[in-house]
Coordinates of C-alpha atoms and ligand atoms in Angstrom, one line a residue:
X1 CA -12.8 14.6 -14.9
X2 CA -13.7 11.8 -12.6
X3 CA -17.2 11.9 -11.6
X4 CA -18.7 11.5 -8.1
X5 CA -22.2 11.5 -7.0
X6 CA -23.7 11.7 -3.5
X7 CA -26.9 9.9 -2.7
X8 CA -28.6 11.9 0.0
X9 CA -31.5 10.6 2.0
X10 CA -33.2 13.6 3.4
X11 CA -36.0 14.5 5.7
X12 CA -34.3 13.6 9.0
X13 CA -33.3 16.1 11.7
X14 CA -29.7 16.2 12.6
X15 CA -28.0 16.3 16.0
X16 CA -24.4 16.6 17.4
X17 CA -21.2 18.6 17.0
X18 CA -19.5 19.7 13.9
X19 CA -16.2 21.6 13.7
X20 CA -15.3 24.4 11.3
X21 CA -11.8 23.6 9.8
X22 CA -9.2 26.0 8.3
X23 CA -10.1 28.4 5.6
X24 CA -9.5 27.2 2.1
X25 CA -9.3 30.9 0.8
X26 CA -6.6 31.6 3.4
X27 CA -4.5 28.5 2.6
X28 CA -4.4 29.1 -1.1
X29 CA -2.6 32.6 -0.9
X30 CA -0.4 31.2 1.9
X31 CA 0.8 28.5 -0.4
X32 CA 1.7 31.2 -3.1
X33 CA 3.3 33.2 -0.3
X34 CA 5.8 30.3 0.5
X35 CA 7.6 31.3 -2.7
X36 CA 8.7 34.6 -1.2
X37 CA 11.5 33.1 0.9
X38 CA 13.2 29.8 0.4
X39 CA 13.0 27.4 3.3
X40 CA 10.8 25.4 5.5
X41 CA 7.2 26.5 6.4
X42 CA 4.6 24.9 8.6
X43 CA 0.9 25.8 8.0
X44 CA -1.3 24.5 10.8
X45 CA -5.1 23.7 10.5
X46 CA -5.0 23.1 6.8
X47 CA -8.2 21.6 5.2
X48 CA -7.6 18.6 2.9
X49 CA -9.7 19.8 0.0
X50 CA -9.1 19.5 -3.7
X51 CA -8.2 23.1 -4.3
X52 CA -5.4 22.9 -1.7
X53 CA -4.1 19.7 -3.4
X54 CA -4.2 21.4 -6.8
X55 CA -2.1 24.3 -5.5
X56 CA 0.3 21.8 -3.9
X57 CA 0.7 20.0 -7.2
X58 CA 1.6 23.4 -8.7
X59 CA 4.1 24.0 -6.0
X60 CA 5.6 20.5 -6.5
X61 CA 5.9 21.3 -10.2
X62 CA 7.9 24.4 -9.4
X63 CA 10.3 22.4 -7.2
X64 CA 8.7 22.6 -3.8
X65 CA 8.1 19.8 -1.5
X66 CA 5.3 19.1 1.0
X67 CA 4.0 16.7 3.6
X68 CA 0.9 16.5 5.8
X69 CA 1.1 15.4 9.4
X70 CA -2.6 15.4 10.4
X71 CA -3.7 18.9 9.5
X72 CA -0.2 20.4 9.8
X73 CA 1.2 21.0 6.3
X74 CA 5.1 21.2 6.1
X75 CA 6.4 22.9 2.9
X76 CA 9.9 23.2 1.8
X77 CA 10.6 25.8 -1.0
X78 CA 14.4 25.5 -0.8
X79 CA 14.6 23.8 -4.2
X80 CA 12.2 25.9 -6.3
X81 CA 13.6 25.8 -9.9
X82 CA 10.9 26.8 -12.3
X83 CA 8.6 29.7 -12.9
X84 CA 6.0 28.2 -15.2
X85 CA 2.7 26.8 -14.2
X86 CA 1.3 24.0 -16.3
X87 CA -2.0 24.6 -18.1
X88 CA -3.6 21.4 -16.8
X89 CA -3.3 22.7 -13.2
X90 CA -3.9 26.4 -13.8
X91 CA -7.1 25.5 -15.7
X92 CA -8.5 23.7 -12.7
X93 CA -8.1 26.5 -10.2
X94 CA -8.4 30.2 -10.4
X95 CA -6.2 30.8 -7.3
X96 CA -3.2 29.8 -9.5
X97 CA -3.2 33.4 -10.5
X98 CA -1.7 34.0 -6.9
X99 CA 1.6 32.6 -8.1
X100 CA 1.9 35.6 -10.6
X101 CA 2.8 38.1 -7.9
X102 CA 5.0 35.8 -5.8
X103 CA 7.0 34.3 -8.7
X104 CA 7.6 37.6 -10.4
X105 CA 8.8 39.4 -7.3
X106 CA 10.9 36.6 -5.9
X107 CA 12.2 35.0 -9.2
X108 CA 11.9 37.9 -11.6
X109 CA 9.7 35.9 -13.9
X110 CA 6.4 34.0 -14.1
X111 CA 4.5 32.2 -16.7
X112 CA 0.9 31.7 -15.6
X113 CA -1.8 30.4 -17.9
X114 CA -5.1 32.4 -17.7
X115 CA -6.8 30.6 -14.8
X116 CA -9.8 28.4 -14.7
X117 CA -11.9 27.8 -11.5
X118 CA -15.5 27.7 -10.7
X119 CA -18.0 28.5 -13.5
X120 CA -19.6 31.5 -11.9
X121 CA -18.8 34.3 -14.2
X122 CA -16.3 35.9 -16.5
X123 CA -13.7 36.5 -13.8
X124 CA -11.1 38.4 -15.6
X125 CA -7.6 39.0 -14.1
X126 CA -7.1 42.6 -15.5
X127 CA -6.7 44.0 -11.9
X128 CA -3.8 41.6 -11.2
X129 CA -2.1 42.5 -14.5
X130 CA -2.6 46.2 -14.2
X131 CA -1.3 46.3 -10.6
X132 CA 1.8 44.3 -11.4
X133 CA 2.4 46.6 -14.4
X134 CA 2.2 49.6 -12.0
X135 CA 4.8 47.9 -9.9
X136 CA 7.0 48.0 -13.1
X137 CA 6.6 44.3 -14.2
X138 CA 6.4 43.8 -18.0
X139 CA 3.5 41.7 -18.8
X140 CA 2.6 40.0 -22.1
X141 CA 0.1 37.5 -23.1
X142 CA 1.3 34.6 -25.3
X143 CA -1.0 31.7 -26.4
X144 CA -3.2 32.3 -23.3
X145 CA -0.1 32.5 -21.0
X146 CA 0.5 35.6 -18.9
X147 CA 4.3 36.2 -18.9
X148 CA 5.5 38.6 -16.3
X149 CA 9.2 39.8 -16.1
X150 CA 10.9 42.2 -13.8
X151 CA 14.4 42.6 -12.6
X152 CA 13.2 44.3 -9.4
X153 CA 9.6 45.5 -8.8
X154 CA 9.2 49.0 -7.7
X155 CA 6.7 50.3 -5.2
X156 CA 3.7 52.3 -6.6
X157 CA 0.3 53.6 -5.7
X158 CA -2.3 51.3 -7.1
X159 CA -6.0 52.0 -7.1
X160 CA -8.2 48.8 -7.6
X161 CA -11.4 49.5 -9.6
X162 CA -13.1 46.9 -7.4
X163 CA -11.9 45.5 -4.0
X164 CA -10.8 42.1 -5.5
X165 CA -9.7 39.6 -3.0
X166 CA -7.0 37.7 -4.9
X167 CA -5.8 40.9 -6.8
X168 CA -5.2 42.6 -3.4
X169 CA -3.4 39.4 -2.2
X170 CA -1.3 39.1 -5.3
X171 CA -0.2 42.8 -5.0
X172 CA 0.5 42.5 -1.3
X173 CA 2.8 39.6 -2.0
X174 CA 4.5 41.2 -5.0
X175 CA 5.2 44.6 -3.2
X176 CA 6.6 42.9 0.0
X177 CA 9.8 42.4 -1.9
X178 CA 9.6 45.5 -4.2
X179 CA 11.8 48.5 -3.9
X180 CA 10.2 51.3 -1.9
X181 CA 6.6 51.9 -0.8
X182 CA 3.4 50.5 -2.3
X183 CA -0.1 51.8 -1.5
X184 CA -3.1 49.7 -2.4
X185 CA -6.3 51.8 -2.5
X186 CA -9.8 50.3 -2.6
X187 CA -8.2 47.1 -1.3
X188 CA -10.2 44.0 -0.3
X189 CA -11.0 43.8 3.5
X190 CA -11.8 40.1 3.8
X191 CA -10.4 38.3 6.9
X192 CA -8.3 36.1 4.5
X193 CA -6.5 39.3 3.3
X194 CA -5.9 40.3 6.9
X195 CA -4.5 36.7 7.5
X196 CA -2.1 37.0 4.5
X197 CA -0.9 40.3 6.0
X198 CA -0.2 38.6 9.3
X199 CA 1.7 35.8 7.5
X200 CA 3.7 38.3 5.5
X201 CA 4.5 40.3 8.7
X202 CA 5.6 37.1 10.5
X203 CA 7.9 36.6 7.4
X204 CA 9.4 40.1 8.1
X205 CA 7.3 42.2 5.7
X206 CA 6.3 45.7 6.6
X207 CA 2.6 46.1 6.0
X208 CA -0.1 48.3 7.5
X209 CA -3.8 48.8 7.0
X210 CA -4.9 45.3 6.0
X211 CA -8.6 45.0 6.9
X212 CA -9.1 48.7 5.9
X213 CA -9.4 50.0 2.4
X214 CA -5.9 51.3 2.0
X215 CA -2.9 49.0 2.6
X216 CA 0.6 50.3 2.9
X217 CA 3.6 48.0 2.2
X218 CA 7.2 48.9 2.4
X219 CA 9.2 46.5 0.5
X220 CA 12.0 44.4 2.2
X221 CA 15.1 42.9 0.7
X222 CA 14.5 39.5 2.1
X223 CA 11.8 37.6 4.0
X224 CA 12.0 34.4 6.0
X225 CA 9.8 31.3 6.3
X226 CA 7.2 30.9 9.0
X227 CA 5.1 28.6 11.1
X228 CA 1.5 29.9 11.1
X229 CA -2.1 28.7 11.9
X230 CA -4.8 29.1 9.3
X231 CA -7.9 31.0 10.4
X232 CA -11.3 29.1 10.5
X233 CA -13.3 29.0 7.2
X234 CA -16.1 31.5 7.5
X235 CA -17.9 30.1 4.5
X236 CA -17.9 26.6 5.9
X237 CA -19.1 28.2 9.2
X238 CA -21.9 29.9 7.3
X239 CA -22.7 26.6 5.6
X240 CA -23.0 24.9 9.0
X241 CA -25.2 27.7 10.3
X242 CA -27.8 26.8 7.7
X243 CA -27.2 23.1 8.1
X244 CA -28.0 23.6 11.8
X245 CA -31.2 25.3 10.9
X246 CA -32.6 23.0 8.3
X247 CA -35.1 21.6 10.7
X248 CA -36.6 23.1 13.7
X249 CA -35.9 19.8 15.6
X250 CA -32.2 19.9 14.8
X251 CA -29.8 20.1 17.7
X252 CA -26.5 21.2 16.3
X253 CA -23.4 22.6 18.1
X254 CA -20.7 24.2 15.8
X255 CA -17.1 24.3 17.1
X256 CA -14.4 26.8 16.2
X257 CA -17.1 29.1 14.8
X258 CA -15.7 32.6 13.8
X259 CA -18.5 34.8 15.0
X260 CA -16.4 37.9 14.3
X261 CA -16.2 37.2 10.5
X262 CA -19.9 36.5 10.0
X263 CA -21.6 39.6 11.4
X264 CA -23.7 40.3 8.3
X265 CA -24.7 36.7 7.6
X266 CA -25.6 36.2 11.3
X267 CA -27.8 39.4 11.3
X268 CA -29.7 38.0 8.2
X269 CA -29.9 34.5 9.9
X270 CA -31.5 36.0 13.0
X271 CA -33.8 38.2 10.9
X272 CA -35.0 35.0 9.2
X273 CA -35.9 33.3 12.5
X274 CA -32.6 31.7 13.3
X275 CA -31.1 31.7 16.8
X276 CA -27.5 31.4 18.0
X277 CA -26.5 30.7 21.5
X278 CA -22.8 31.2 22.3
X279 CA -21.5 28.4 24.5
X280 CA -17.9 29.8 25.0
X281 CA -14.6 28.6 23.6
X282 CA -15.8 29.3 20.0
X283 CA -18.8 27.0 20.3
X284 CA -22.3 27.9 19.3
X285 CA -25.6 26.2 19.3
X286 CA -27.9 26.8 16.4
X287 CA -31.6 26.7 16.5
X288 CA -34.5 28.2 14.4
X289 CA -38.1 29.1 14.7
X290 CA -40.8 26.9 13.2
X291 CA -41.8 29.7 10.9
X292 CA -39.1 31.4 8.9
X293 CA -39.4 35.0 7.5
X294 CA -38.3 35.9 4.0
X295 CA -35.1 38.0 3.4
X296 CA -33.7 40.5 1.1
X297 CA -30.0 39.7 0.5
X298 CA -27.5 41.9 -1.5
X299 CA -24.1 40.3 -1.9
X300 CA -21.1 42.7 -1.4
X301 CA -17.5 42.6 -0.6
X302 CA -16.6 42.0 3.1
X303 CA -18.0 43.1 5.5
X304 CA -21.2 42.8 3.3
X305 CA -23.1 39.6 2.7
X306 CA -20.6 37.1 1.1
X307 CA -21.5 35.9 -2.5
X308 CA -20.3 32.4 -1.4
X309 CA -23.0 32.2 1.1
X310 CA -26.0 33.2 -1.0
X311 CA -26.7 29.8 -2.6
X312 CA -26.5 28.3 0.9
X313 CA -29.0 30.8 2.4
X314 CA -31.3 30.4 -0.7
X315 CA -31.9 26.8 0.5
X316 CA -33.3 27.8 3.8
X317 CA -35.2 30.6 2.1
X318 CA -37.3 28.0 0.2
X319 CA -38.8 27.3 3.7
X320 CA -39.6 30.9 4.6
X321 CA -43.1 32.2 4.5
X322 CA -43.2 34.8 1.7
X323 CA -41.0 36.1 -1.0
X324 CA -37.3 36.5 -0.6
X325 CA -35.0 38.4 -3.0
X326 CA -31.3 37.8 -3.5
X327 CA -29.2 40.2 -5.6
X328 CA -25.9 38.9 -6.7
X329 CA -23.5 41.9 -7.2
X330 CA -20.2 40.1 -7.7
X331 CA -20.5 37.3 -10.2
X332 CA -22.9 37.3 -13.1
X333 CA -23.5 33.6 -13.3
X334 CA -24.1 32.5 -9.7
X335 CA -27.7 31.4 -9.9
X336 CA -27.3 28.1 -11.8
X337 CA -28.0 26.3 -8.6
X338 CA -31.5 27.8 -8.5
X339 CA -32.6 25.8 -11.6
X340 CA -31.5 22.6 -9.7
X341 CA -33.2 23.6 -6.6
X342 CA -36.4 24.0 -8.6
X343 CA -36.0 20.4 -9.7
X344 CA -36.5 19.5 -5.9
X345 CA -39.6 21.6 -5.8
X346 CA -38.4 25.1 -4.9
X347 CA -40.0 28.1 -6.6
X348 CA -37.1 30.3 -7.7
X349 CA -37.4 32.8 -10.5
X350 CA -34.3 34.4 -11.9
X351 CA -34.3 37.8 -13.5
X352 CA -30.7 38.8 -14.6
X353 CA -28.8 39.2 -11.3
X354 CA -31.8 38.8 -9.1
X355 CA -33.3 35.5 -7.6
X356 CA -36.9 35.7 -6.3
X357 CA -37.7 32.8 -4.0
X358 CA -41.3 32.1 -3.1
X359 CA -41.8 30.0 0.0
X360 CA -42.5 27.9 1.7
X361 CA -42.2 24.9 -0.7
X362 CA -42.0 21.2 0.1
X363 CA -38.8 19.8 -1.3
X364 CA -38.6 16.1 -2.5
X365 CA -35.7 14.1 -3.9
X366 CA -34.6 14.3 -7.5
X367 CA -31.3 14.1 -9.5
X368 CA -29.5 17.4 -9.5
X369 CA -26.1 18.6 -10.7
X370 CA -23.5 20.8 -8.8
X371 CA -22.4 23.6 -11.1
X372 CA -19.7 25.0 -8.8
X373 CA -18.5 24.4 -5.3
X374 CA -21.0 26.5 -3.4
X375 CA -23.8 25.4 -5.7
X376 CA -22.9 21.9 -4.8
X377 CA -22.9 22.6 -1.0
X378 CA -26.3 24.2 -1.4
X379 CA -27.7 21.3 -3.2
X380 CA -26.3 18.9 -0.6
X381 CA -28.1 20.9 2.1
X382 CA -31.3 20.9 0.0
X383 CA -31.0 17.1 -0.4
X384 CA -30.9 16.8 3.4
X385 CA -34.0 18.9 3.7
X386 CA -35.9 17.1 0.9
X387 CA -37.9 14.0 1.5
X388 CA -36.6 10.8 -0.3
X389 CA -33.4 10.5 -2.1
X390 CA -31.6 13.3 -3.9
X391 CA -28.8 12.3 -6.2
X392 CA -26.1 15.0 -6.5
X393 CA -24.0 14.7 -9.6
X394 CA -20.6 16.3 -10.1
X395 CA -20.3 16.1 -6.3
X396 CA -16.5 16.3 -6.5
X397 CA -17.0 20.0 -6.9
X398 CA -18.1 20.1 -3.2
X399 CA -14.8 18.6 -2.3
X400 CA -12.9 21.6 -3.8
X401 CA -13.8 23.4 -0.6
X402 CA -15.2 21.1 2.1
X403 CA -13.2 18.2 3.7
X404 CA -15.1 15.0 4.0
X405 CA -18.5 16.7 4.2
X406 CA -20.6 13.6 3.7
X407 CA -18.8 11.7 6.5
X408 CA -19.0 14.7 8.9
X409 CA -22.7 15.1 8.2
X410 CA -23.4 11.4 8.6
X411 CA -21.9 11.7 12.1
X412 CA -24.9 14.1 12.8
X413 CA -27.3 11.5 11.7
X414 CA -27.4 12.4 8.0
X415 CA -27.5 9.7 5.3
X416 CA -25.1 10.5 2.4
X417 CA -23.5 7.7 0.3
X418 CA -20.6 8.7 -1.9
X419 CA -20.2 6.9 -5.2
X420 CA -17.4 7.1 -7.7
X421 CA -17.9 6.9 -11.5
X422 CA -14.7 4.9 -11.7
X423 CA -16.5 2.1 -9.7
X424 CA -19.2 2.2 -12.3
X425 CA -22.1 4.0 -10.7
X426 CA -23.7 4.9 -14.0
X427 CA -24.6 1.3 -14.6
X428 CA -26.3 1.0 -11.1
Ligands
EPU501 N1 -12.6 41.1 -11.1 C1 -12.3 41.8 -12.2 N2 -11.0 41.8 -12.6 C2 -9.9 41.2 -11.8 C3 -10.4 40.6 -10.7 C4 -11.7 40.5 -10.2 O1 -13.1 42.3 -12.9 O2 -8.9 41.2 -12.2 C5 -14.0 41.2 -10.6 C6 -14.7 39.7 -10.7 O3 -15.0 39.4 -11.9 C7 -15.7 39.9 -9.7 C8 -15.2 40.9 -8.6 O4 -14.1 41.6 -9.3 O5 -16.9 40.5 -10.3 C9 -14.7 40.3 -7.3 O6 -13.9 39.2 -7.5 P1 -12.6 38.8 -6.7 O7 -11.4 39.1 -7.5 O8 -12.7 39.5 -5.3 O9 -12.8 37.3 -6.5 P2 -11.6 36.2 -6.4 O10 -10.4 36.9 -5.7 O11 -11.4 35.7 -7.7 C10 -12.3 35.3 -4.1 C11 -12.6 33.9 -3.6 C12 -13.9 33.4 -4.1 C13 -15.0 34.5 -3.7 C14 -14.6 35.9 -4.1 C15 -15.5 36.9 -3.6 C16 -10.4 32.9 -3.3 C17 -9.4 32.0 -3.8 N3 -11.5 33.0 -4.0 O12 -12.2 35.1 -5.5 O13 -14.2 32.2 -3.5 O14 -16.2 34.1 -4.2 O15 -13.2 36.2 -3.7 O16 -15.5 37.0 -2.2 O17 -10.1 33.6 -2.4 C18 -15.1 30.0 -3.3 O18 -14.5 29.8 -2.4 O19 -16.1 29.3 -3.7 C19 -14.9 31.2 -4.2 C20 -15.3 31.3 -5.4

């Protein structure tokens, strides 16, 4: 993999406006969804992030075409001619599993390598497989490829063992073209699931209950392409909330902030000593008290505290006065960033699925490595907080989910220099 590093000069308060872009985790299922009906789609407000481009490369391989005009993404799926996903692409992105449901239901067959993605835990795909089998697909595993076949999927009652986001999305797409009714129980309730239901409805699907724990889908014979706007990225918004509160002197306004998707993190933010002023039209101003209080955070499926935001909140908790505790309940390997934060001077102790953060600690620059997307974003924020220069290695992982983050933060007065390994940074 090509390597990038960010040189972050920290210690300076930030000031200005930053806008939340479209949600990566809404675009990824939307791209798989474009396989359900041949034709021309327009997705508005699409972030130009690596994971989106990776899914688009898969779509191209299958025979689809795409073009960006600003943040509008035009997709044409009229010439889809394959049902297999190449290993090189599937191994880069876990969301490639989302093609399993749409290819099987629309084309009767799918060959999807077991997916890769961020190294945050085991992340099996058994719920996806089991659900599709319940919809009457025949699924086999051959040399690490999931092979699904079905002449016509048949509606069924599916009970998920855990409200998995992408499994819910896969099964919603698959059952939209199945024969009869499907009921998904213990479904994920994330805003991105609700968004996908809205997209499917606009395509002509019959879906009720998205956003609640039981989703009802009555299969249709045919769906049609759509034009739809992607919802704001709640994880980017949560990242900017913490960015805005890095220093008490910061003066940050966040545009397009989806308050309604962030109730739990905002409650925690306020409990910590953060303050939010709504300015109207989706704008908020973020501030924080000089003294921050420690928190107890338990990650949980929506509407609980998002696992994707725990590394980001951990950065600010290094500045809280006292002991904070984060319990990670979704992924077993999501504290690798803590070891890196400790290199900057944080005091974080990990015990199995619990991180114990003792604060406040002064952070100072050091080389650190991003271990996954959110870990990378957390370390970037920590670098801004730390005095002197922090070098963030494997920084390309940040670009999986945030568009041009260094440039956008530099506009607020930050100092982040992006360097590419291909231009020889190792010899610098
Ligand atoms: N799980 C299984 N079997 C399955 C599927 C999931 O055991 O077949 C388990 C997972 O191992 C995990 C739990 O169920 O313990 C929940 O995982 P989920 O399936 O909900 O996660 P996901 O769908 O793979 C999405 C986001 C992640 C986000 C999680 C949790 C997308 C493309 N990805 O992943 O986003 O962390 O939900 O909210 O929507 C990120 O953006 O950085 C990211 C990792």
